[in-house]
Coordinates of C-alpha atoms and ligand atoms in Angstrom, one line a residue:
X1 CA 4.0 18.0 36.2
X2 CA 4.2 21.0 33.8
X3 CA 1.7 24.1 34.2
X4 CA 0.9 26.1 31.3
X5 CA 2.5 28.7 32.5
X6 CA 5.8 27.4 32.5
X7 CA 5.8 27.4 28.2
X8 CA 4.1 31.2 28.4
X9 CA 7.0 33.1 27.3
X10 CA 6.9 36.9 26.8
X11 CA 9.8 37.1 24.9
X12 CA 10.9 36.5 21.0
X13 CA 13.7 33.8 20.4
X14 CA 16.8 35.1 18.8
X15 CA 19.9 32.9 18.3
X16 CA 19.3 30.9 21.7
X17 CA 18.4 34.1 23.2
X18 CA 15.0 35.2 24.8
X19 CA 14.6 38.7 24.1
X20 CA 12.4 42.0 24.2
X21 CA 11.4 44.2 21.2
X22 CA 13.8 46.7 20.8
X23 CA 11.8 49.6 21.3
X24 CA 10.1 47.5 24.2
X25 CA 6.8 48.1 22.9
X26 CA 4.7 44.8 23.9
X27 CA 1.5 43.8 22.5
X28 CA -1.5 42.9 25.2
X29 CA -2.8 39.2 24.5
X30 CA -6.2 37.7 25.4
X31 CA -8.4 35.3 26.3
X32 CA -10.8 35.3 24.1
X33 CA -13.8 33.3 26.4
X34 CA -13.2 35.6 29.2
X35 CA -11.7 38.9 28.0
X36 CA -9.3 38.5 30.3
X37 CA -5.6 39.5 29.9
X38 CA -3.2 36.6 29.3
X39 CA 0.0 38.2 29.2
X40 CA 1.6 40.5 26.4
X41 CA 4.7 39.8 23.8
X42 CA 7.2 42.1 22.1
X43 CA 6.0 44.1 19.5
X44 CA 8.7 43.6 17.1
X45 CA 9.7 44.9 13.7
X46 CA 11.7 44.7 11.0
X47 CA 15.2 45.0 13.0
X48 CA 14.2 41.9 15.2
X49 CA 13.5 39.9 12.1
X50 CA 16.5 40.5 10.2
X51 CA 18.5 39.7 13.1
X52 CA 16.5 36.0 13.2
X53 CA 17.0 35.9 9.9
X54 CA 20.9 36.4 10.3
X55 CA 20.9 33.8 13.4
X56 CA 19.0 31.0 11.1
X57 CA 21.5 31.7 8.3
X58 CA 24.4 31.2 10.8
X59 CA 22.9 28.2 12.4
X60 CA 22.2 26.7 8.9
X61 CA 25.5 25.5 7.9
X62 CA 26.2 23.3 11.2
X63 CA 22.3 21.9 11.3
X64 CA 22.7 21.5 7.5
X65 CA 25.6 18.8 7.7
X66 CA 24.3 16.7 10.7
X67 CA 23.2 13.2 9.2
X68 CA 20.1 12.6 8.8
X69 CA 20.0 10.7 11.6
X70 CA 21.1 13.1 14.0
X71 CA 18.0 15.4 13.1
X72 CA 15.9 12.8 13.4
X73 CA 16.8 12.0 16.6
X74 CA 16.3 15.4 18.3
X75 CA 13.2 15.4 16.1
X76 CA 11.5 12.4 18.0
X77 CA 13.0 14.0 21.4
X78 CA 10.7 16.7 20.8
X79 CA 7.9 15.0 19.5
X80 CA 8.0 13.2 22.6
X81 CA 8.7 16.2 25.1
X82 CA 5.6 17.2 23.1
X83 CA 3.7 14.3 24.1
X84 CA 4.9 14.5 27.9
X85 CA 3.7 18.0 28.4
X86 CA 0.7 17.3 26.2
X87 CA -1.5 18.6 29.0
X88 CA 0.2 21.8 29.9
X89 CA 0.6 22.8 25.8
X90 CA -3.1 22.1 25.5
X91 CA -4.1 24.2 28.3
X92 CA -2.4 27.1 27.0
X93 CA -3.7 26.6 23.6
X94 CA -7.2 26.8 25.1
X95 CA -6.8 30.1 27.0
X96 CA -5.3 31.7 23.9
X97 CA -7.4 30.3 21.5
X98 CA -10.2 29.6 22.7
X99 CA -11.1 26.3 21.3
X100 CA -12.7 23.0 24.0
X101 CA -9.5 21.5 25.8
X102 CA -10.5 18.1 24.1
X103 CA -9.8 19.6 20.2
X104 CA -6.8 21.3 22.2
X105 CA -5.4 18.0 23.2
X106 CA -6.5 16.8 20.0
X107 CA -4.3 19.4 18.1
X108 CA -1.0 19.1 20.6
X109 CA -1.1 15.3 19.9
X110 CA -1.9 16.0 16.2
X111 CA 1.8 18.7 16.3
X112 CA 3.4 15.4 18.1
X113 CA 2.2 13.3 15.0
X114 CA 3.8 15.8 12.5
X115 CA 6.7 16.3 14.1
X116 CA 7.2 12.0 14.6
X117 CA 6.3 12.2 10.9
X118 CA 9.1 14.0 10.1
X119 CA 11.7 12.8 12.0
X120 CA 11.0 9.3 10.3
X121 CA 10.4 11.2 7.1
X122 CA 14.4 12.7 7.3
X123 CA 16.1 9.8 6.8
X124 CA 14.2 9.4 3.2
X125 CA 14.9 12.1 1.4
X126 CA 16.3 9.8 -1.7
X127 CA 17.5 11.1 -5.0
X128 CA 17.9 9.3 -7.6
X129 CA 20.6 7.6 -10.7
X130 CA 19.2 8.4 -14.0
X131 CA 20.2 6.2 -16.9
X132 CA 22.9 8.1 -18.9
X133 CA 22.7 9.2 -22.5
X134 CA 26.7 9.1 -22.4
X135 CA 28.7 6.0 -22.0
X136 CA 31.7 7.7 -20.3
X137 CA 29.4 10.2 -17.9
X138 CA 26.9 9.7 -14.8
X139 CA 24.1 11.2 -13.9
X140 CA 22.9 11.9 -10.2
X141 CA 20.1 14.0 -8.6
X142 CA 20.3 15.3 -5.1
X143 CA 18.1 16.9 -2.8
X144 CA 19.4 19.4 -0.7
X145 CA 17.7 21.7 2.4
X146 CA 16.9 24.7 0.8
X147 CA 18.4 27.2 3.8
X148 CA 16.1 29.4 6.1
X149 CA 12.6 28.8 5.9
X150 CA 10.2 31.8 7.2
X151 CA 7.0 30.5 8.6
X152 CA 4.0 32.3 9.1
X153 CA 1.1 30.9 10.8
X154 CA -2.4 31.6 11.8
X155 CA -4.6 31.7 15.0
X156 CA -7.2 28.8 14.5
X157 CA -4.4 26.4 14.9
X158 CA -1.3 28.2 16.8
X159 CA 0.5 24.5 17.3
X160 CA 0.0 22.0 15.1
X161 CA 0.4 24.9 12.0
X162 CA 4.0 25.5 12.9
X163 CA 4.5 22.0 13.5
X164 CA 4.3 21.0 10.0
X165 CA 6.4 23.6 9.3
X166 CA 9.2 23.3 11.9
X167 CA 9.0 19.3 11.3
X168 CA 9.8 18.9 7.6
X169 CA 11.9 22.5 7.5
X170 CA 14.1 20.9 10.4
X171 CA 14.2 17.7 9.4
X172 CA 15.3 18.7 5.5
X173 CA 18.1 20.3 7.5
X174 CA 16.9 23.6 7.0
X175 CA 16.8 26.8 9.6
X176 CA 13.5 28.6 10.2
X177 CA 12.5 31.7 11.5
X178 CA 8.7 31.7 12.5
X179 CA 5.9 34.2 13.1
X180 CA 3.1 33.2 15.0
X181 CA -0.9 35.6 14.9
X182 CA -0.4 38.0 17.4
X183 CA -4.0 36.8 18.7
X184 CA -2.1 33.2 19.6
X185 CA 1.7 33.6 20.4
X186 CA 2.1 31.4 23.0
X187 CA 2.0 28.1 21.3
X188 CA 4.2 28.6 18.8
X189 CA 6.8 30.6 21.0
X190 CA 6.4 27.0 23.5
X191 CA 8.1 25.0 20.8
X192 CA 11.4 27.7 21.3
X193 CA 10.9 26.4 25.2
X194 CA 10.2 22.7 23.9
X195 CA 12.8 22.8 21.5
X196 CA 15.4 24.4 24.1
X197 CA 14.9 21.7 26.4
X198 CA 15.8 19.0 24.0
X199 CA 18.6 20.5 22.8
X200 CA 17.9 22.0 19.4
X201 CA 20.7 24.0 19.0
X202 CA 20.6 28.0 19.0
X203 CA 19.5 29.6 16.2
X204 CA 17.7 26.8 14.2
X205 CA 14.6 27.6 15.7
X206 CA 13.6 31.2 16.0
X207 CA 10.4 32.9 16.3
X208 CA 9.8 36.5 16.5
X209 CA 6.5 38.1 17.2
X210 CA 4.8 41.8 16.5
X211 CA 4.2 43.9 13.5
X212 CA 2.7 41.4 10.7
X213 CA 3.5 43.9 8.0
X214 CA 6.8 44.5 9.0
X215 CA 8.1 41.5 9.7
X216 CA 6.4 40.1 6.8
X217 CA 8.7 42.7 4.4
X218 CA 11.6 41.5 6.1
X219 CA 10.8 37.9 5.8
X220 CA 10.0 38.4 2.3
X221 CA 12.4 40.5 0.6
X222 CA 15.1 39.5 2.5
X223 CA 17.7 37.1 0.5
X224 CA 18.8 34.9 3.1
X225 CA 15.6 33.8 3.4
X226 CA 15.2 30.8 0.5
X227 CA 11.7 29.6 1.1
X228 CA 8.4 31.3 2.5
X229 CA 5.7 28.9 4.3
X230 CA 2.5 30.7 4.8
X231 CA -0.6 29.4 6.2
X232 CA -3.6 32.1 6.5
X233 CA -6.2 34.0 4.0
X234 CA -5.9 34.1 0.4
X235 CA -5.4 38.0 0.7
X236 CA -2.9 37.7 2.9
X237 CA -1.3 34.8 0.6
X238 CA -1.6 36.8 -2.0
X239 CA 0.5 40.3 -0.9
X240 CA 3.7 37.6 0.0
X241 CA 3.6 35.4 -2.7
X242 CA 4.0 39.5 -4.7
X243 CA 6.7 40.7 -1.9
X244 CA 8.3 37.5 -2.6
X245 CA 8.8 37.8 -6.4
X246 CA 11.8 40.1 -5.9
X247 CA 14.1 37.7 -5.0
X248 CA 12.4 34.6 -5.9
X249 CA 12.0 32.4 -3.0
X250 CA 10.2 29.3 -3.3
X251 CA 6.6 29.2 -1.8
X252 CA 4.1 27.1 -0.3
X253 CA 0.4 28.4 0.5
X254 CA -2.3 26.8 2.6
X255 CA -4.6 29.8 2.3
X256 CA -8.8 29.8 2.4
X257 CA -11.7 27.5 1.8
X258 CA -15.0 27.6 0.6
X259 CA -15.5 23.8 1.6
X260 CA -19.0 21.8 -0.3
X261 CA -20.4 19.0 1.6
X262 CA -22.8 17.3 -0.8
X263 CA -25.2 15.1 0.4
X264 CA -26.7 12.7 -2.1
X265 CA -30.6 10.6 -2.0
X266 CA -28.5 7.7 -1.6
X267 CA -26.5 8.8 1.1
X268 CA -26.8 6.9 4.9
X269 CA -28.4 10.0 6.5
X270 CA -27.2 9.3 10.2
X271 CA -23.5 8.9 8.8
X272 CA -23.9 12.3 6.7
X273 CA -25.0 14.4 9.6
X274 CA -22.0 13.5 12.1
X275 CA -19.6 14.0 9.5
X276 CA -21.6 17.2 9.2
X277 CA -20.9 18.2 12.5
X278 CA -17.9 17.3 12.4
X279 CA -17.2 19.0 9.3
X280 CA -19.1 22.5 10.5
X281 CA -18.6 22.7 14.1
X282 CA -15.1 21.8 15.1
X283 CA -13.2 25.0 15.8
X284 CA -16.7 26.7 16.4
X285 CA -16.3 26.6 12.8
X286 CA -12.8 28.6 12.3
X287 CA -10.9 26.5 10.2
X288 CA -10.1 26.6 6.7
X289 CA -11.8 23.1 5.8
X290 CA -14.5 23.6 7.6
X291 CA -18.1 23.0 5.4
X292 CA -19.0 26.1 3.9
X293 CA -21.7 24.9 2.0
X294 CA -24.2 22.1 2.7
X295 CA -25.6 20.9 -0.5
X296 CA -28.5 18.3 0.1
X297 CA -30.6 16.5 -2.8
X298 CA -34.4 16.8 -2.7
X299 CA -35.5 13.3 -1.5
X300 CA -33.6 14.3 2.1
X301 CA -33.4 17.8 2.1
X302 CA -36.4 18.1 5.1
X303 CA -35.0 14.9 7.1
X304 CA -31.3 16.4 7.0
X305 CA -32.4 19.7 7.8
X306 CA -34.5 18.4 10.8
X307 CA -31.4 15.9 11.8
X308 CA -28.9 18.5 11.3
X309 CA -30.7 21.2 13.5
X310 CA -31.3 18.7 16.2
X311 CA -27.5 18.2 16.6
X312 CA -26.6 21.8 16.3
X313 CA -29.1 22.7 19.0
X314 CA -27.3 20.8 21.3
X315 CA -23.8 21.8 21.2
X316 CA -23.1 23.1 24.7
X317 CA -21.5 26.4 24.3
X318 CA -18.8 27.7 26.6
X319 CA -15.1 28.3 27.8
X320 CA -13.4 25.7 26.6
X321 CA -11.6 24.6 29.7
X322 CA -15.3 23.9 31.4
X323 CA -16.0 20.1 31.4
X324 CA -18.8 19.2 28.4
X325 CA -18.1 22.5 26.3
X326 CA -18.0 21.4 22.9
X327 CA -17.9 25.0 21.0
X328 CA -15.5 27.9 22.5
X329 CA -15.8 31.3 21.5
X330 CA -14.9 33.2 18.1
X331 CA -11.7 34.3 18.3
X332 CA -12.6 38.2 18.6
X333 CA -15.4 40.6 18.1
X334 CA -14.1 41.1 14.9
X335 CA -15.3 37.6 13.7
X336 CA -18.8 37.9 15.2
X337 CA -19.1 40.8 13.5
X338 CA -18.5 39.2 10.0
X339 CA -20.6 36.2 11.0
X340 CA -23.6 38.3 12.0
X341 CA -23.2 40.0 8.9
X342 CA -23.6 36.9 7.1
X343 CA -26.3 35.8 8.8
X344 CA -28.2 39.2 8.2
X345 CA -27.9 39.5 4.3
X346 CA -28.7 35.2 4.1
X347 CA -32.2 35.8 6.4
X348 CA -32.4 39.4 4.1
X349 CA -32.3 37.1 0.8
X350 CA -34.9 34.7 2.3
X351 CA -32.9 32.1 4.4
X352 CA -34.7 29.8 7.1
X353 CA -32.7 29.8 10.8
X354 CA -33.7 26.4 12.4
X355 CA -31.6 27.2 14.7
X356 CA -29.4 29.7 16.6
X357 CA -28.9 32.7 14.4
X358 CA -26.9 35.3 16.6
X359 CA -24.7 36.3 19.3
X360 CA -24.4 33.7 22.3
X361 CA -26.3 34.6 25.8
X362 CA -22.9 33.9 27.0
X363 CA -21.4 37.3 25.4
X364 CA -18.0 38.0 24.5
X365 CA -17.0 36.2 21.3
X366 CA -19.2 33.2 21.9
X367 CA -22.0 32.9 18.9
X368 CA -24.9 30.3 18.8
X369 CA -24.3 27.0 16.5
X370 CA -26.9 27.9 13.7
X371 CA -28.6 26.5 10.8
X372 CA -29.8 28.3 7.7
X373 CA -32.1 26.6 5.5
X374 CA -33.3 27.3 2.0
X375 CA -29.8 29.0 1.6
X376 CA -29.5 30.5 -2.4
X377 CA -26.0 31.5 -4.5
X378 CA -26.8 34.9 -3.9
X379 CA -26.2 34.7 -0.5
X380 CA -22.4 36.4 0.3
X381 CA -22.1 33.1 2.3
X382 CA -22.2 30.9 -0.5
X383 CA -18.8 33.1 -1.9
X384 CA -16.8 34.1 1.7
X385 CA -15.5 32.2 3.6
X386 CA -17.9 32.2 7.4
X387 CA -15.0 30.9 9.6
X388 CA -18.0 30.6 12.2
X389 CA -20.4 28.3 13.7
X390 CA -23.2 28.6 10.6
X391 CA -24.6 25.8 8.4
X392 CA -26.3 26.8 5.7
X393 CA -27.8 24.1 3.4
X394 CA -29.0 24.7 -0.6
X395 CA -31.0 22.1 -2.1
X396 CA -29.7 20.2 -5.4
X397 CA -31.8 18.2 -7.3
X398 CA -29.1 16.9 -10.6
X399 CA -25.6 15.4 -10.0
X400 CA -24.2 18.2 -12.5
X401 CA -25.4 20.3 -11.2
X402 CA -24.5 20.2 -7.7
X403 CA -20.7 19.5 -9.1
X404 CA -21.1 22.8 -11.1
X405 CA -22.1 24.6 -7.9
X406 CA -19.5 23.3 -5.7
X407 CA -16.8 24.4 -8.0
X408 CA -18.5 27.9 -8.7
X409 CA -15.6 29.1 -6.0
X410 CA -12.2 30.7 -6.7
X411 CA -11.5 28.7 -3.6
X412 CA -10.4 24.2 -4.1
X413 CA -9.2 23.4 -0.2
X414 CA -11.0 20.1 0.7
X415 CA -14.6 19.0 0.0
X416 CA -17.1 16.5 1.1
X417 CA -19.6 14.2 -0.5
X418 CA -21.9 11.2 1.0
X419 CA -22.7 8.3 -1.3
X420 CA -23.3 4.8 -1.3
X421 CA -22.8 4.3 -5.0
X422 CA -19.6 3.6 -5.7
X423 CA -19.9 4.7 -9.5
X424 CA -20.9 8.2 -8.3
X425 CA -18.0 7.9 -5.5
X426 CA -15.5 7.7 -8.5
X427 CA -17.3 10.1 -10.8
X428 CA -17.9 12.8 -8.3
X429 CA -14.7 12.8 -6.8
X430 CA -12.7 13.3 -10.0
X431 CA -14.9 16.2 -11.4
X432 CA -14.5 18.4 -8.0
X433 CA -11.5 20.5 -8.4
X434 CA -10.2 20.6 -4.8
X435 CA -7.0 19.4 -3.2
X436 CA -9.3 17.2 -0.4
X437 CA -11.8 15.1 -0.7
X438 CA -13.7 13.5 1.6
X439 CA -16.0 10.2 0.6
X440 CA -18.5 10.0 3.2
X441 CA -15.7 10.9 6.3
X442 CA -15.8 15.1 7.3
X443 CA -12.6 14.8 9.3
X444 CA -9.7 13.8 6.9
X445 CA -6.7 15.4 8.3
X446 CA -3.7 13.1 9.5
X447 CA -0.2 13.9 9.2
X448 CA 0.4 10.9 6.9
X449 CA -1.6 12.3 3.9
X450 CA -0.4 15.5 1.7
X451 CA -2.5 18.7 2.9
X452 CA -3.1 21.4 0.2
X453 CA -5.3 23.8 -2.0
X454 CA -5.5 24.5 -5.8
X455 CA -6.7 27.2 -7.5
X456 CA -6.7 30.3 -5.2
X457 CA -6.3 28.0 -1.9
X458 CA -2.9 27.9 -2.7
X459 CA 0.2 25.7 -3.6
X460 CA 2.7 23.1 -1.9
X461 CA 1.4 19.9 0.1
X462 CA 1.6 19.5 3.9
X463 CA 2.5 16.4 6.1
X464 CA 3.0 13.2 4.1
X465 CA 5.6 12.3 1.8
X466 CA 5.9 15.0 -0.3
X467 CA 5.4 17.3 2.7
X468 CA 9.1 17.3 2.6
X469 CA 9.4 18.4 -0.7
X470 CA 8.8 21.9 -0.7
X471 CA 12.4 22.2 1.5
X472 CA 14.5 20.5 -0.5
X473 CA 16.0 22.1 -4.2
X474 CA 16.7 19.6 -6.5
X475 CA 20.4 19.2 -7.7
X476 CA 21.4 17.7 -10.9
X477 CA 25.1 16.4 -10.6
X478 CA 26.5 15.2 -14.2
X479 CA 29.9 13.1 -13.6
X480 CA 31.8 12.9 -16.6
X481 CA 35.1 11.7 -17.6
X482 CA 34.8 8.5 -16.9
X483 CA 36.9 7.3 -20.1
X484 CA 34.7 3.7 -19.2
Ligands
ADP1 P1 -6.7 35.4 9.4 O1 -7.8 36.1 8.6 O2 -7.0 34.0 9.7 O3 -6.3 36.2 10.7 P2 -4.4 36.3 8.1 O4 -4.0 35.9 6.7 O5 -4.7 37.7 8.3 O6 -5.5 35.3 8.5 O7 -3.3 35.9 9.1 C1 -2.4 34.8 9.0 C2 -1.0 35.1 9.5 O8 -0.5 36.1 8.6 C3 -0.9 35.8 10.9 O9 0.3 35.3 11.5 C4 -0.9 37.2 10.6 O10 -0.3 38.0 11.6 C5 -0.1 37.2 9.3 N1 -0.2 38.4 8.5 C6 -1.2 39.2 8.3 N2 -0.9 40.2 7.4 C7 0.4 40.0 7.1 C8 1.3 40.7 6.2 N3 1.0 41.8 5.5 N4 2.6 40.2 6.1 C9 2.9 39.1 6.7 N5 2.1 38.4 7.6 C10 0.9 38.9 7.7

């Protein structure tokens, strides 16, 4: 059986070819429960990307012109090598990462799902016949792979992120050169391991690690490169989607939340607080759909509160590879910090902690699952995003008004409502401007449905159907001279 440490590689992928930066500088990695030191990886630059770029570019052509078929094939050969070593992967992603080995599991099988997905999704990548205006011509759309995809990828989830990137990008036909956080390398540089071992060819794959700013002007101004997939903060987001104007790539952004979960008089309470939890606590609260925002209407407010604390208070905090730990750590100090400051300015502005409220007994990056009640728009929670374990719940008392709060954000990732009337199911879910809703459910992610943000959550649709969209350019083929 596979350890973890056989996919731990300390090394970028280049071509086929497991390498070290070229100045040899390395970067130090971490566990984040323990502090202790997992290993390092290159700390590359610009040189090391171009050259990944120049491998995918090479390796594009032959990938390109396989059928269908073919990629789909090795596709489902690494879905399932996945799957085999499901264990192993999950462990790693734990000690890197942080989160409870159960989500980790959760998220390896979740990358197997995508990456299934897309090997079934290959082979229908139709175009179409439109009816011609001419009698004597024809006219045909095709899709074609766009050429090399650059991926880059955040920390909350370091697998399944790059698998919905690697899945549709490969199966498109198209050649990608990835870039994992430098807090979380080692699951995305295990799919080079996974993807050598079921014979992906050289080059198709690559994944280089290091300086994000660097390697983000090479992946970004580079020609070669046709498409950018970028999964990460709006900020972020924002700089490449500007380094990408030069030489117009296409781009797809999953970038922050500000997620409302709106709970309404009518609501079944018991339902509303585990999707709550659900919705808050996975991830100790690090991803970008967690609940931002609890909105409650009057005639609950005090039962949820009461409920919701009672939950929260039992989350059993820990490493995530102890049995029954069910929140890991933040990923750095860095995040506690932000969190604490958070929870300062909501308690200064009159806020109610039920529960929790600051750093974990445990130290390190762990933080205590909290509750803030009687939480008010002036809050800086209500506007950033917390990426942390913290609930904090406003009270609503009007339908409009609740709608108008939850889309007071520049953010529109995925929202929540609870309902049992099915009028207000229709009503509410049509006026909330975000990409994702959820109708009394708080996990909604699966790789079957399309993934994505409007407004300044970004652009392009994940998983799905239309996941493979964003890496195919549309050709328009007009056959004339038919003389019919
Ligand atoms: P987070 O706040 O979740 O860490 P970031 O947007 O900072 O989100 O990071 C997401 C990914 O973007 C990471 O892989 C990070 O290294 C990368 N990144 C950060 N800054 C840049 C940059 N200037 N250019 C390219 N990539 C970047």
């Amino acid at each position: 059986m596979a350890l973890w440490t056989d996919f731990k590689r300390e090394k970028i992928l280049v071509d086929g070819r497991w390498l070290d930066a070229g100045s040899g500088a390395v970067v130090d990695v971490s566990n984040p429960a323990t502090g202790e030191r997992l290993g390092s990886i290159p700390n590359a630059g610009r040189a090391e990307t171009k050259a990944a770029i120049e491998a995918a570019h090479a390796a594009f052509p032959a990938w390109s012109a396989r059928t269908a078929a073919e990629r789909a094939e090795l596709l489902r050969a690494l879905a399932a090598a996945i799957t085999e070593n499901k264990d192993a992967l999950a462990e790693l992603l734990t000690r890197e990462q942080g989160k409870p080995l159960a989500e980790a599991k959760g998220e390896v099988g979740a990358s197997a799902a995508y990456i299934l997905w897309f090997a079934e999704e290959a082979r229908r990548v139709y175009g179409d016949v439109i009816p011609s205006p001419w009698a004597d011509r024809r006219i045909l759309v095709t899709k074609e792979p766009v050429g090399v995809v650059a991926a880059i990828t955040p920390w909350n989830f370091p697998s399944s992120m790059l698998a919905r990137k690697i899945g549709p990008a490969l199966a498109a036909g198209c050649t990608v050169v990835a870039k994992p956080a430098t807090q979380t390398p080692y699951s995305a540089l295990a799919w080079g391991v996974l993807a050598e071992k079921v014979g992906i060819p050289a080059g198709v794959i690559n994944i280089v690690t290091g300086s994000a700013s660097q390697i983000g002007e090479e992946l970004t101004s580079n020609p070669l490169v046709r498409k950018l997939t970028f999964t990460g903060s709006t900020s972020v987001g924002k700089v490449l989607i500007k380094q990408c104007a030069d030489t117009v790539k296409k781009v797809s952004m999953e970038l922050g939340g500000n997620a409302p979960f709106l709970v309404f008089d009518d609501a079944d309470l018991d339902r509303a607080v585990e999707g709550a939890m659900a919705a808050k606590f996975r991830n100790a609260g690090q991803t970008c759909v967690c609940t931002n925002r609890f909105y409650v209407q009057s005639g609950i407010y005090d039962a949820f509160i009461e409920r919701l604390s009672a939950a929260t208070a039992k989350l059993r905090v820990g490493d995530g590879l102890e049995d029954g730990t069910v929140q890991g750590p933040l990923i750095d100090d860095k995040a506690v910090a932000k969190v604490e400051e958070l929870v300062a300015d909501a308690r200064d502005r009159g806020g109610r902690v039920t529960t929790g409220g600051g750093r974990h007994s445990l130290g390190q990056s762990f933080f205590e699952p909290t509750v803030i009640a009687d939480a008010t728009p002036e809050m800086k929670l209500a506007r950033e995003e917390i990426f942390g374990p913290v609930a904090p719940v406003f009270r609503f008392e009007h339908e409009d008004q609740v709608i108008a709060a939850a889309n007071a954000t520049e953010y529109g990732l995925a929202c929540y409502f609870y309902t049992k009337d099915l009028g207000r199911a229709f009503r509410v879910s049509e006026r909330l401007k975000y990409g994702i809703v959820g109708i009394n459910e708080g996990l909604v992610t699966t790789e079957v449905a399309p993934f994505g943000g409007v407004k300044e959550s970004g652009f392009g649709s994940e998983g799905s159907k239309y996941g493979i969209q964003d890496y195919v350019d549309t050709k328009y083929v007009c056959v004339g001279g038919l003389g019919l």
